[in-house]
Amino acid sequence: MRALLIAAALFAAAPAVAQSPATSLTLADAAKAPARATIIDGARWSCEGATCTASGGTPQPATRACRRVVQKFGPVTAFSYKGVELSADELAVCNA
């Protein structure tokens, strides 16, 4: 019984597994969304309509990740990379 209580206490004290911050974008033109998953800088992008999400990826600034994706998918209206949301000014630079 004592071992069970100790195991329960240790389990409760263990830190929760943190999920990666969201990586997503909204395409300006949903027709340009790739039909299959696309790997860009190690991130696996999947799209449904104009909304695309990614998992993984090499560490890099969000602005660089945005430019790399825009090269493949076309302009975006929103971009969030590993929890960093780009501002309207940063999106304009990314789409240029």
PDB file of C-alpha atoms in Angstrom:
ATOM      1  CA  MET A   1       0.000   0.000   0.000  1.00  0.00           C
ATOM      2  CA  ARG A   2       2.829   2.353   0.909  1.00  0.00           C
ATOM      3  CA  ALA A   3       4.556   1.719  -2.456  1.00  0.00           C
ATOM      4  CA  LEU A   4       1.311   2.554  -4.248  1.00  0.00           C
ATOM      5  CA  LEU A   5       1.032   5.863  -2.391  1.00  0.00           C
ATOM      6  CA  ILE A   6       4.641   6.753  -3.212  1.00  0.00           C
ATOM      7  CA  ALA A   7       4.120   5.909  -6.897  1.00  0.00           C
ATOM      8  CA  ALA A   8       0.953   8.025  -6.995  1.00  0.00           C
ATOM      9  CA  ALA A   9       2.755  10.967  -5.375  1.00  0.00           C
ATOM     10  CA  LEU A  10       5.635  10.742  -7.850  1.00  0.00           C
ATOM     11  CA  PHE A  11       3.257  10.558 -10.795  1.00  0.00           C
ATOM     12  CA  ALA A  12       1.331  13.611  -9.587  1.00  0.00           C
ATOM     13  CA  ALA A  13       4.563  15.563  -9.098  1.00  0.00           C
ATOM     14  CA  ALA A  14       5.934  14.766 -12.577  1.00  0.00           C
ATOM     15  CA  PRO A  15       5.846  17.752 -14.938  1.00  0.00           C
ATOM     16  CA  ALA A  16       3.296  17.598 -17.705  1.00  0.00           C
ATOM     17  CA  VAL A  17       4.666  17.033 -21.196  1.00  0.00           C
ATOM     18  CA  ALA A  18       4.626  20.414 -22.889  1.00  0.00           C
ATOM     19  CA  GLN A  19       3.179  20.666 -26.353  1.00  0.00           C
ATOM     20  CA  SER A  20       5.013  22.653 -28.996  1.00  0.00           C
ATOM     21  CA  PRO A  21       3.587  26.117 -29.629  1.00  0.00           C
ATOM     22  CA  ALA A  22       1.329  26.314 -32.642  1.00  0.00           C
ATOM     23  CA  THR A  23       2.709  26.784 -36.138  1.00  0.00           C
ATOM     24  CA  SER A  24       0.071  27.810 -38.638  1.00  0.00           C
ATOM     25  CA  LEU A  25      -0.802  30.155 -41.457  1.00  0.00           C
ATOM     26  CA  THR A  26      -3.709  31.357 -43.519  1.00  0.00           C
ATOM     27  CA  LEU A  27      -3.187  31.525 -47.259  1.00  0.00           C
ATOM     28  CA  ALA A  28      -4.414  34.553 -49.199  1.00  0.00           C
ATOM     29  CA  ASP A  29      -5.569  32.159 -51.963  1.00  0.00           C
ATOM     30  CA  ALA A  30      -6.847  28.750 -50.815  1.00  0.00           C
ATOM     31  CA  ALA A  31      -6.508  27.460 -54.394  1.00  0.00           C
ATOM     32  CA  LYS A  32      -2.714  27.564 -53.960  1.00  0.00           C
ATOM     33  CA  ALA A  33      -2.766  25.198 -50.980  1.00  0.00           C
ATOM     34  CA  PRO A  34      -0.755  22.045 -51.684  1.00  0.00           C
ATOM     35  CA  ALA A  35      -2.796  18.867 -52.002  1.00  0.00           C
ATOM     36  CA  ARG A  36      -0.165  16.822 -50.119  1.00  0.00           C
ATOM     37  CA  ALA A  37       1.915  17.442 -47.029  1.00  0.00           C
ATOM     38  CA  THR A  38       4.945  19.572 -47.877  1.00  0.00           C
ATOM     39  CA  ILE A  39       8.258  19.667 -46.009  1.00  0.00           C
ATOM     40  CA  ILE A  40       9.894  23.099 -45.714  1.00  0.00           C
ATOM     41  CA  ASP A  41      13.012  23.455 -43.539  1.00  0.00           C
ATOM     42  CA  GLY A  42      12.100  20.273 -41.693  1.00  0.00           C
ATOM     43  CA  ALA A  43       8.545  21.380 -40.899  1.00  0.00           C
ATOM     44  CA  ARG A  44       5.742  19.185 -42.273  1.00  0.00           C
ATOM     45  CA  TRP A  45       2.991  21.489 -43.563  1.00  0.00           C
ATOM     46  CA  SER A  46      -0.548  20.185 -44.170  1.00  0.00           C
ATOM     47  CA  CYS A  47      -3.391  22.329 -45.484  1.00  0.00           C
ATOM     48  CA  GLU A  48      -7.179  22.212 -45.373  1.00  0.00           C
ATOM     49  CA  GLY A  49      -8.619  24.995 -47.448  1.00  0.00           C
ATOM     50  CA  ALA A  50      -6.706  28.199 -46.729  1.00  0.00           C
ATOM     51  CA  THR A  51      -5.524  27.035 -43.282  1.00  0.00           C
ATOM     52  CA  CYS A  52      -2.212  25.226 -42.985  1.00  0.00           C
ATOM     53  CA  THR A  53      -0.508  23.816 -39.895  1.00  0.00           C
ATOM     54  CA  ALA A  54       2.971  22.456 -39.352  1.00  0.00           C
ATOM     55  CA  SER A  55       4.835  20.222 -36.980  1.00  0.00           C
ATOM     56  CA  GLY A  56       8.576  20.056 -36.439  1.00  0.00           C
ATOM     57  CA  GLY A  57      11.009  22.285 -38.231  1.00  0.00           C
ATOM     58  CA  THR A  58      14.470  23.683 -37.744  1.00  0.00           C
ATOM     59  CA  PRO A  59      14.895  26.548 -35.281  1.00  0.00           C
ATOM     60  CA  GLN A  60      14.812  29.878 -37.128  1.00  0.00           C
ATOM     61  CA  PRO A  61      13.230  33.315 -36.813  1.00  0.00           C
ATOM     62  CA  ALA A  62       9.507  33.390 -37.584  1.00  0.00           C
ATOM     63  CA  THR A  63      10.077  35.975 -40.333  1.00  0.00           C
ATOM     64  CA  ARG A  64      12.488  33.669 -42.168  1.00  0.00           C
ATOM     65  CA  ALA A  65      10.133  30.705 -41.815  1.00  0.00           C
ATOM     66  CA  CYS A  66       7.350  32.852 -43.263  1.00  0.00           C
ATOM     67  CA  ARG A  67       9.412  33.893 -46.287  1.00  0.00           C
ATOM     68  CA  ARG A  68      10.364  30.261 -46.975  1.00  0.00           C
ATOM     69  CA  VAL A  69       6.718  29.152 -46.870  1.00  0.00           C
ATOM     70  CA  VAL A  70       5.544  32.065 -49.043  1.00  0.00           C
ATOM     71  CA  GLN A  71       8.096  31.016 -51.686  1.00  0.00           C
ATOM     72  CA  LYS A  72       6.288  27.644 -51.962  1.00  0.00           C
ATOM     73  CA  PHE A  73       2.638  28.442 -51.133  1.00  0.00           C
ATOM     74  CA  GLY A  74       2.154  32.093 -52.093  1.00  0.00           C
ATOM     75  CA  PRO A  75       1.062  35.085 -49.974  1.00  0.00           C
ATOM     76  CA  VAL A  76      -0.332  34.634 -46.468  1.00  0.00           C
ATOM     77  CA  THR A  77      -2.759  36.730 -44.417  1.00  0.00           C
ATOM     78  CA  ALA A  78      -1.662  35.306 -41.040  1.00  0.00           C
ATOM     79  CA  PHE A  79       1.448  33.457 -39.867  1.00  0.00           C
ATOM     80  CA  SER A  80       2.357  31.995 -36.477  1.00  0.00           C
ATOM     81  CA  TYR A  81       5.626  30.087 -36.099  1.00  0.00           C
ATOM     82  CA  LYS A  82       6.189  28.097 -32.904  1.00  0.00           C
ATOM     83  CA  GLY A  83       4.043  30.530 -30.963  1.00  0.00           C
ATOM     84  CA  VAL A  84       5.371  33.757 -32.550  1.00  0.00           C
ATOM     85  CA  GLU A  85       2.576  35.614 -34.380  1.00  0.00           C
ATOM     86  CA  LEU A  86       3.754  37.978 -37.114  1.00  0.00           C
ATOM     87  CA  SER A  87       2.472  41.557 -37.114  1.00  0.00           C
ATOM     88  CA  ALA A  88       0.819  43.184 -40.140  1.00  0.00           C
ATOM     89  CA  ASP A  89       4.113  44.924 -40.999  1.00  0.00           C
ATOM     90  CA  GLU A  90       6.057  41.664 -40.757  1.00  0.00           C
ATOM     91  CA  LEU A  91       3.459  39.919 -42.960  1.00  0.00           C
ATOM     92  CA  ALA A  92       3.840  42.658 -45.580  1.00  0.00           C
ATOM     93  CA  VAL A  93       7.619  42.094 -45.647  1.00  0.00           C
ATOM     94  CA  CYS A  94       7.125  38.323 -45.737  1.00  0.00           C
ATOM     95  CA  ASN A  95       4.759  38.558 -48.713  1.00  0.00           C
ATOM     96  CA  ALA A  96       6.943  41.022 -50.667  1.00  0.00           C
TER      97      ALA A  96
END
